[in-house]
Short mmCIF file of C-alpha atoms (C1' of nucleotides) in Angstrom, two decimals:
data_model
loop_
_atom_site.label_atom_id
_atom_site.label_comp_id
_atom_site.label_asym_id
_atom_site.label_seq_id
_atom_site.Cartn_x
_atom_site.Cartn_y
_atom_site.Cartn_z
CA UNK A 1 16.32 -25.96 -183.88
CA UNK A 2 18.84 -27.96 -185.92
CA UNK A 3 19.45 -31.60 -185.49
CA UNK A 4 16.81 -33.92 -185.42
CA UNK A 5 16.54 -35.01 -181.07
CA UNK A 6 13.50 -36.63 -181.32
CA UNK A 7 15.40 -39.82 -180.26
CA UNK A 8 17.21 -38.12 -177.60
CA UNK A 9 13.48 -37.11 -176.53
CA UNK A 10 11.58 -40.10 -176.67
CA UNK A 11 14.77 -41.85 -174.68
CA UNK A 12 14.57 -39.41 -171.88
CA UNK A 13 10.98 -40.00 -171.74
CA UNK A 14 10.84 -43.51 -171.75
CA UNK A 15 12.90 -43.49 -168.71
CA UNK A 16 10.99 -41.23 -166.90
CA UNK A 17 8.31 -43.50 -167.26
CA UNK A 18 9.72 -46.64 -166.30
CA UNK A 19 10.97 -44.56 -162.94
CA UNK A 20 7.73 -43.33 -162.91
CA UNK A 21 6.17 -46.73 -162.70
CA UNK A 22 2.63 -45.99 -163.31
CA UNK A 23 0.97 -43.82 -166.37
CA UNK A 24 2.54 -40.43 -167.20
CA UNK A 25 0.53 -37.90 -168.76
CA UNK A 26 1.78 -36.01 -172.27
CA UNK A 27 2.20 -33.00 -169.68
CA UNK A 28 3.86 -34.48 -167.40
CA UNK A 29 6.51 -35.99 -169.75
CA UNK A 30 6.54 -32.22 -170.95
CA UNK A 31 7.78 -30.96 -167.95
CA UNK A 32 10.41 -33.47 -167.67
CA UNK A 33 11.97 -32.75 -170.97
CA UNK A 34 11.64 -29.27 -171.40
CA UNK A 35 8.88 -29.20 -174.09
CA UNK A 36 5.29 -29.38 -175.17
CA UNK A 37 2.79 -32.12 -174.50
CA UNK A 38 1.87 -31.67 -178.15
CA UNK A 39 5.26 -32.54 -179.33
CA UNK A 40 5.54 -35.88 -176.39
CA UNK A 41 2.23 -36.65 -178.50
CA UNK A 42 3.59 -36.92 -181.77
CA UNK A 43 6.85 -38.35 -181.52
CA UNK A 44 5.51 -41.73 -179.43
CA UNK A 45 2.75 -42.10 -181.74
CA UNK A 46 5.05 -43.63 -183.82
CA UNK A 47 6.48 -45.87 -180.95
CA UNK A 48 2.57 -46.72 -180.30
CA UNK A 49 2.31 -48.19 -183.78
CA UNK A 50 5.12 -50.28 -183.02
CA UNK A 51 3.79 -51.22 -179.70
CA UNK A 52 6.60 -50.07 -177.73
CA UNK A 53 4.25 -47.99 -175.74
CA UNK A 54 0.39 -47.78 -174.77
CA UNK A 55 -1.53 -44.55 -174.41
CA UNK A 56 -5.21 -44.28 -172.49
CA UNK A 57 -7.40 -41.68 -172.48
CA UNK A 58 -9.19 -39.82 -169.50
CA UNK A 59 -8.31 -39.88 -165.81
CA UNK A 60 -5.95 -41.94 -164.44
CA UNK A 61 -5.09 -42.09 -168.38
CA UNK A 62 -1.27 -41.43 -169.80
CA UNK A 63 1.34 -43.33 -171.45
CA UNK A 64 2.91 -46.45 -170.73
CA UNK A 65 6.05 -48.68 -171.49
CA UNK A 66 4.42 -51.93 -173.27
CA UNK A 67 7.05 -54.25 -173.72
CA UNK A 68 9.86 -55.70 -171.25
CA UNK A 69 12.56 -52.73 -171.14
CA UNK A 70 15.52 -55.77 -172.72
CA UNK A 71 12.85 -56.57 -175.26
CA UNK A 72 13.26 -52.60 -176.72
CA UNK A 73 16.70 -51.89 -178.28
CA UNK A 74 17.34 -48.41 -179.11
CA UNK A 75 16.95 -49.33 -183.11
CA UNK A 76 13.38 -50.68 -182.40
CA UNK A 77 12.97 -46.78 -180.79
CA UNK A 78 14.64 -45.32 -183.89
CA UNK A 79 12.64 -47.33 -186.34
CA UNK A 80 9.39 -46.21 -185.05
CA UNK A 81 10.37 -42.53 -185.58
CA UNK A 82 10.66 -43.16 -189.17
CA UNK A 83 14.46 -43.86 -189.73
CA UNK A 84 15.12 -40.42 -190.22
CA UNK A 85 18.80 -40.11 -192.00
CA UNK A 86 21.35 -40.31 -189.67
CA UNK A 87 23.66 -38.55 -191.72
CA UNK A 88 24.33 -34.59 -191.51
CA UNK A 89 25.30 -34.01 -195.09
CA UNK A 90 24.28 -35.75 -198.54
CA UNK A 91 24.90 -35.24 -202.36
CA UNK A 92 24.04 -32.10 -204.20
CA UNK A 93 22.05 -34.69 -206.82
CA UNK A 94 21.88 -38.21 -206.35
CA UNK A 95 21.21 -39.46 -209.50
CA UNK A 96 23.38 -37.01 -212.32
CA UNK A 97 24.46 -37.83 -215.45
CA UNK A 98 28.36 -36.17 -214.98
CA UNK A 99 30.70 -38.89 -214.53
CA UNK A 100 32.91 -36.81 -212.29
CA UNK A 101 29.94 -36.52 -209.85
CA UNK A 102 28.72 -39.94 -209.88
CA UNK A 103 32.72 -41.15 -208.61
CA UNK A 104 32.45 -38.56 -206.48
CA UNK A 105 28.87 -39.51 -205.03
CA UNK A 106 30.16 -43.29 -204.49
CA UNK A 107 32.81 -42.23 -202.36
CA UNK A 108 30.33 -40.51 -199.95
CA UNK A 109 27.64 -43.06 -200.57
CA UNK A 110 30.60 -45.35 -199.56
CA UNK A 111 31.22 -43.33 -196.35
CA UNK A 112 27.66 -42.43 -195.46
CA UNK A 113 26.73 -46.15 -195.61
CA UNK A 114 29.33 -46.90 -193.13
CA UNK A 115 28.21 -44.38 -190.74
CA UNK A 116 25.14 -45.39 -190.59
CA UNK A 117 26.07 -49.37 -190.57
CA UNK A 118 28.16 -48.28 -187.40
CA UNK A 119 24.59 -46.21 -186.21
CA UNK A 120 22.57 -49.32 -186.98
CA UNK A 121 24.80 -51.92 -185.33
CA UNK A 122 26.06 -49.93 -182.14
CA UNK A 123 21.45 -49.08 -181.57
CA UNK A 124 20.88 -53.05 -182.33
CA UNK A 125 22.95 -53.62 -179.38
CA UNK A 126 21.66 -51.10 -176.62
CA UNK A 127 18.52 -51.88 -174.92
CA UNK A 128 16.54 -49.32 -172.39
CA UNK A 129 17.36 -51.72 -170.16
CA UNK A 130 21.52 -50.96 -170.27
CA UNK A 131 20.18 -47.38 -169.93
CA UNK A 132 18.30 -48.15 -167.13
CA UNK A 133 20.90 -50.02 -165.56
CA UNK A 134 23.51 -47.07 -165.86
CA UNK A 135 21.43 -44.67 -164.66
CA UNK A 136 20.72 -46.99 -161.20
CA UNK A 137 24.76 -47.98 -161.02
CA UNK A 138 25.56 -44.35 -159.30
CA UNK A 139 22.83 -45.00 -157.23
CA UNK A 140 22.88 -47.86 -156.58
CA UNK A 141 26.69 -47.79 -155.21
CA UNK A 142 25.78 -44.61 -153.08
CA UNK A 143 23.00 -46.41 -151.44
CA UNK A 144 23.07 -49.92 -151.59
CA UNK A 145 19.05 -49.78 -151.93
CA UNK A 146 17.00 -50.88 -154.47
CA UNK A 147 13.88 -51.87 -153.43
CA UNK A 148 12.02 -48.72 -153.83
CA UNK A 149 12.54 -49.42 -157.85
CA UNK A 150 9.46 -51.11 -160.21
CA UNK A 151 11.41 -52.97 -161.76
CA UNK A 152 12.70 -54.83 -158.90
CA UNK A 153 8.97 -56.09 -157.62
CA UNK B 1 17.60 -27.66 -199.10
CA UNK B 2 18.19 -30.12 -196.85
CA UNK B 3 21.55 -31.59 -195.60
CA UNK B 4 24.75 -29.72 -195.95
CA UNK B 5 25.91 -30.96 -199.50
CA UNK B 6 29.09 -28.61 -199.70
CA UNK B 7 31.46 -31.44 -199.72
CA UNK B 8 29.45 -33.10 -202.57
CA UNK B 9 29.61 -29.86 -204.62
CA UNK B 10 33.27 -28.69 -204.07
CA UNK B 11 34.65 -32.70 -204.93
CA UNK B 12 32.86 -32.19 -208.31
CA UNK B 13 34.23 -28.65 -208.81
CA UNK B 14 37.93 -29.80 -207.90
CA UNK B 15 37.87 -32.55 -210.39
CA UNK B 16 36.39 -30.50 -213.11
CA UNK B 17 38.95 -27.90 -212.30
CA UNK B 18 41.43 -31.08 -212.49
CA UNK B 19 39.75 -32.03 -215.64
CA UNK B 20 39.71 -28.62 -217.48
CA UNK B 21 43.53 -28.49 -216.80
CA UNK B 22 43.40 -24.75 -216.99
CA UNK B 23 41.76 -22.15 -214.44
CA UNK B 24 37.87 -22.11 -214.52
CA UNK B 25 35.87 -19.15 -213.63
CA UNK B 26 33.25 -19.30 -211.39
CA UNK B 27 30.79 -18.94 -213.60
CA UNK B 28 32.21 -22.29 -215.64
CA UNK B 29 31.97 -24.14 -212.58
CA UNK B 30 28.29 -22.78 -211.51
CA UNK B 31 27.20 -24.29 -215.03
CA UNK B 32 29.42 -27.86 -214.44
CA UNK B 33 27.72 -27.95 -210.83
CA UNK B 34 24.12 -26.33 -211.54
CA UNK B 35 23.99 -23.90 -208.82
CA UNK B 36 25.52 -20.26 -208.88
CA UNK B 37 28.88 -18.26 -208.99
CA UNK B 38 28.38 -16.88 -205.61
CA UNK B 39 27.93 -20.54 -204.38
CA UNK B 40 30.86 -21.49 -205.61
CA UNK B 41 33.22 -18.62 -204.77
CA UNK B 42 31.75 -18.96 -201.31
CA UNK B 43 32.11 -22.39 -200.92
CA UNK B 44 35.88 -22.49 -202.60
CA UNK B 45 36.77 -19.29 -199.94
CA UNK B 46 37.90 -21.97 -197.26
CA UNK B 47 39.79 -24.10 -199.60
CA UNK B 48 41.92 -21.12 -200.56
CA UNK B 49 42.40 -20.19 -196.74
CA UNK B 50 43.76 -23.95 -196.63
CA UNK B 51 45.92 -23.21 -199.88
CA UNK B 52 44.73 -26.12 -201.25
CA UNK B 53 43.30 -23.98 -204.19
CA UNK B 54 44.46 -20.42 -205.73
CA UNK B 55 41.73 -17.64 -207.68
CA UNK B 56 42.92 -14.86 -209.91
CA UNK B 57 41.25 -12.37 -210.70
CA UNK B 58 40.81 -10.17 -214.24
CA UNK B 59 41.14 -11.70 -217.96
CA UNK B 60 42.27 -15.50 -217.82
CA UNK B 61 41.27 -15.35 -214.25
CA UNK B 62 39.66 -18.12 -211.85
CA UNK B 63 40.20 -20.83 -209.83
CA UNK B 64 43.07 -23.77 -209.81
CA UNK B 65 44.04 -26.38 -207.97
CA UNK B 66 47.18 -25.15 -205.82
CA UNK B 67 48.83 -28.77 -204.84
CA UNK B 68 49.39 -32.38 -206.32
CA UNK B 69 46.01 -34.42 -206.53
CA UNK B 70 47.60 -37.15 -203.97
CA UNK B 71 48.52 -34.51 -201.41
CA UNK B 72 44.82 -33.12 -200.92
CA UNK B 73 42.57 -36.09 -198.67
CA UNK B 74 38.45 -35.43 -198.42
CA UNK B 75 39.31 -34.97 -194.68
CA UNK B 76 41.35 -31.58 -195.79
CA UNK B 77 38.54 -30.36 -197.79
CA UNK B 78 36.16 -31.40 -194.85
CA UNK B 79 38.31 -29.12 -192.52
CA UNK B 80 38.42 -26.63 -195.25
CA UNK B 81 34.48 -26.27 -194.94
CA UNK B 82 34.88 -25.78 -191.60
CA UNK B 83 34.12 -29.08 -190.03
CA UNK B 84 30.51 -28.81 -190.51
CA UNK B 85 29.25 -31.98 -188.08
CA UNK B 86 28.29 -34.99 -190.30
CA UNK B 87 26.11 -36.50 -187.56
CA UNK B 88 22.37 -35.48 -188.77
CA UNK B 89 21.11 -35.72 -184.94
CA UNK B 90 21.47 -34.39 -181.57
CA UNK B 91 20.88 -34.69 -177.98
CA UNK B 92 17.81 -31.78 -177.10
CA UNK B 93 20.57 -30.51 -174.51
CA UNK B 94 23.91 -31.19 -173.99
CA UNK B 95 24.58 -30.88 -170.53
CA UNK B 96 21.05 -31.27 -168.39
CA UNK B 97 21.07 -31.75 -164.71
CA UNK B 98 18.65 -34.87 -164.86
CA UNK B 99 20.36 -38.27 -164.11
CA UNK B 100 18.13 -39.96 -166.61
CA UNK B 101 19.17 -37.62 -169.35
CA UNK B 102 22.74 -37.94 -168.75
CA UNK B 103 22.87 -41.66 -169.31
CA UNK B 104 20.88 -40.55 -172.64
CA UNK B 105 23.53 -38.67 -173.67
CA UNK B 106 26.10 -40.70 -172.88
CA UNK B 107 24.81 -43.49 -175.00
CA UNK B 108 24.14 -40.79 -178.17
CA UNK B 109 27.46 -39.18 -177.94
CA UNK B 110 28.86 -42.28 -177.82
CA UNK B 111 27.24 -43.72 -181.09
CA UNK B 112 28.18 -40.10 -182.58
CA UNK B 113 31.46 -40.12 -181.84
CA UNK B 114 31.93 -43.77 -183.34
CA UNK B 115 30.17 -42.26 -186.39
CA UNK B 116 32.36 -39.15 -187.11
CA UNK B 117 35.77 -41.46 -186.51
CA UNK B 118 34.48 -43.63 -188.92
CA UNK B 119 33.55 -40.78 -191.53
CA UNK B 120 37.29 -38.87 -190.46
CA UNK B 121 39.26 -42.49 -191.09
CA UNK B 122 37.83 -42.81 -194.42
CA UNK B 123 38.15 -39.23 -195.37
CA UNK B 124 41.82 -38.99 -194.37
CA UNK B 125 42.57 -41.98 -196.41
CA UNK B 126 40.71 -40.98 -199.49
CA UNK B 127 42.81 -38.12 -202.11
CA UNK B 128 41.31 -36.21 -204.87
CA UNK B 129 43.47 -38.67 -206.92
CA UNK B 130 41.88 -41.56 -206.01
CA UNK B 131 38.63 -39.96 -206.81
CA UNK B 132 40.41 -39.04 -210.25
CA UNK B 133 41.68 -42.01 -210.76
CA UNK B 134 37.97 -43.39 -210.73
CA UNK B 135 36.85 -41.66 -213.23
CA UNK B 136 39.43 -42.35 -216.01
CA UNK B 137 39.28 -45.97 -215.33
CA UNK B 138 36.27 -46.38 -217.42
CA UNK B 139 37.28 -43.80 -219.71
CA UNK B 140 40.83 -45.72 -220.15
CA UNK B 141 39.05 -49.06 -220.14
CA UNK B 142 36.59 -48.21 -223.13
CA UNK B 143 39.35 -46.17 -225.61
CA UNK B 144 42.43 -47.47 -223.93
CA UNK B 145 44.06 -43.99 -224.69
CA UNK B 146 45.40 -41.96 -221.92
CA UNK B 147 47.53 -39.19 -223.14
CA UNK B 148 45.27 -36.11 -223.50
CA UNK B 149 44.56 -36.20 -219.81
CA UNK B 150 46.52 -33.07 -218.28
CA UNK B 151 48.07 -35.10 -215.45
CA UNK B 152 49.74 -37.25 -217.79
CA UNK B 153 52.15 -34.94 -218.99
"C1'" DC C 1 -25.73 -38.20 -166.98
"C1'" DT C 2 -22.23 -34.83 -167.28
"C1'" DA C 3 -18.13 -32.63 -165.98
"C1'" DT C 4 -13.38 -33.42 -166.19
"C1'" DC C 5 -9.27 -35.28 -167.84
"C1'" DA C 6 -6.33 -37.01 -171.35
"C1'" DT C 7 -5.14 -38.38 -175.96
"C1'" DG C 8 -5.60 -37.64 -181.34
"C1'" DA C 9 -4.97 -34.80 -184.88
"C1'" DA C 10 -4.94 -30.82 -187.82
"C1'" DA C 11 -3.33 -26.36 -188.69
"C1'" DC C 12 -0.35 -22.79 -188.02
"C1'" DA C 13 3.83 -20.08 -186.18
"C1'" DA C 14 8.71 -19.63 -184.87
"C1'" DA C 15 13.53 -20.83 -185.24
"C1'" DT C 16 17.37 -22.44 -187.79
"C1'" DA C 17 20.32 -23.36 -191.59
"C1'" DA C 18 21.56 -24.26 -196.41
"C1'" DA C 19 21.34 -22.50 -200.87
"C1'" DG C 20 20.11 -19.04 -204.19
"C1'" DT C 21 20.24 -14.19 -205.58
"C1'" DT C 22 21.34 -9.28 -206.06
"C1'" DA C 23 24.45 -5.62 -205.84
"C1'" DC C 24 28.64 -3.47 -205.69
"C1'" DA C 25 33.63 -2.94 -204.55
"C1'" DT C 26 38.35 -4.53 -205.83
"C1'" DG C 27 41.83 -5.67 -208.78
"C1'" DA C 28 44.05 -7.69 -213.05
"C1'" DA C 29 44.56 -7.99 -218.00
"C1'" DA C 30 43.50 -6.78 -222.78
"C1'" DT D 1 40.09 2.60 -219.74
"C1'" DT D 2 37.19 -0.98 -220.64
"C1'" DT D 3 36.26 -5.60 -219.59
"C1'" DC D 4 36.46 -9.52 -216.87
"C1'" DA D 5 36.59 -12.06 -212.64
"C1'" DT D 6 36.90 -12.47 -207.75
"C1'" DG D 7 35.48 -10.68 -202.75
"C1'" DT D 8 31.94 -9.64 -199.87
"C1'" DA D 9 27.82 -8.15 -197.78
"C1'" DA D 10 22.93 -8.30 -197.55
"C1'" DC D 11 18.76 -10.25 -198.57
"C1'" DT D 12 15.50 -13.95 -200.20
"C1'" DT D 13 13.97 -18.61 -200.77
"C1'" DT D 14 13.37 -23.25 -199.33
"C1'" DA D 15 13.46 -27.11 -196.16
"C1'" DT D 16 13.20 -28.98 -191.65
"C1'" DT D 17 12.47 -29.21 -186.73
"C1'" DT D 18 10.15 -27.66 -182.88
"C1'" DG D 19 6.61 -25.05 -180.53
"C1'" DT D 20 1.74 -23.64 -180.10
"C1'" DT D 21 -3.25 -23.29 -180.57
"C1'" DT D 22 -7.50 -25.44 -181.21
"C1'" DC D 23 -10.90 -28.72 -181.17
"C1'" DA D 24 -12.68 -33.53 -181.58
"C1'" DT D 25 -12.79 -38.07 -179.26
"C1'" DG D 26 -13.14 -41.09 -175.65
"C1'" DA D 27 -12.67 -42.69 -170.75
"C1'" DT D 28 -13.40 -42.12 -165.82
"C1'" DA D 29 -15.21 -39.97 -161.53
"C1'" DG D 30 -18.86 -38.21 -159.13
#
DNA sequence: CTATCATGAAACAAATAAAGTTACATGAAA
DNA sequence: TTTCATGTAACTTTATTTGTTTCATGATAG
């Protein structure tokens, strides 16, 4: 355990659900992605807040994509987990009095803001929807079916 | 002790190395950098590999910068470390069988990959002299007297 | 009504990695 | 031959992510 995936998570999740097309359970989820219902728990709360997603209690209870999937863009997603730094590395001290350091910190500032402009712009851009969509295409063009899908009702 | 901040801490030793104009001990350069001799010699072990820097042991020993300022880029120190990844996130697994997860992926490595060429562009193009350079500018600007800088000789 | 199901949340444990530290061997110079 | 400085291995500390246990809360079925 490393690099932050709770975006790679909650993404694999979401689309579960909308192929799901009724409410999956924490556990459920789980078992799709390979870990805990605890953990499916805690990173959507934060998408819950934001109203990306609804959870209900008790039976028949589970979670549930709120919002058209075009109207969530994979920034909206990362937002809600906090914004956690995109960035693998960072300055030794961010604010020191050497001279040498501070030239030294706004050439990576310079670079680490870039890198996460390109993040920012490239997850502004990309809906679930596109997701969606790719992940039907091969389908799609093996079958030439789609009716069985929610999101074509 | 968070993100990898080796890059940070070896710029600042290089350029106090560059400013000190003789070899530093490790020891000198724990103080300049606040963190310990072992850190450094550790860190600096790569850069030697490289050749870009030279240690000698024993009286008048330590470490030196072993080519021009201009011929050493941020993207040869970088590769010097190692090539630690600068992306701070992950996909949970990198090749899964599920469909779903795959178009995940796709999306995520693609956004990494735009964000490490980005970070590799700007390192290649950046030298230790341009960092160098940066700091004397104020310096030069303020007592408009340049000669007792060792790279002026 | 109450038994069951599911989320909400707190608390704790495991895994990983960077950085700090200790200890000692190696080798160069005074 | 003493001192200084690197080379290296091993261990500790600290930070972060993920996994796990536990129990409270609330909703639905019967």
């Amino acid at each position: 355990m490393k690099r932050d995936s709770r975006l790679s998570i909650v993404l694999h999740g979401l689309l579960h659900m909308q192929a799901q097309g009724k409410p999956m359970t924490s556990a459920e989820l789980a078992l799709c992605m390979d870990t805990n219902p605890v953990v499916v728990r805690r990173t959507m709360a934060g998408l819950r807040e934001n109203g990306l997603v609804s959870s209900e209690k008790g039976h028949g209870g589970g979670w549930t994509i709120a919002r058209p999937l075009a109207g969530i863009s994979l920034l909206d997603i990362h937002e809600s987990l906090g914004e956690p730094d995109v960035v693998g590395f960072s300055n030794k001290d961010e604010s020191p009095g050497c001279l040498i350091e501070r030239a030294v910190n706004r050439e990576l500032d310079a670079a680490m803001d870039e890198m996460r402009a390109v993040f920012t712009a490239r997850m502004r851009a990309i809906t679930l929807a596109d997701i969606w969509d790719s992940v039907r295409e091969p389908f799609n063009a093996h079958h030439n079916y789609r009716k069985d899908h929610p999101d074509d009702a």
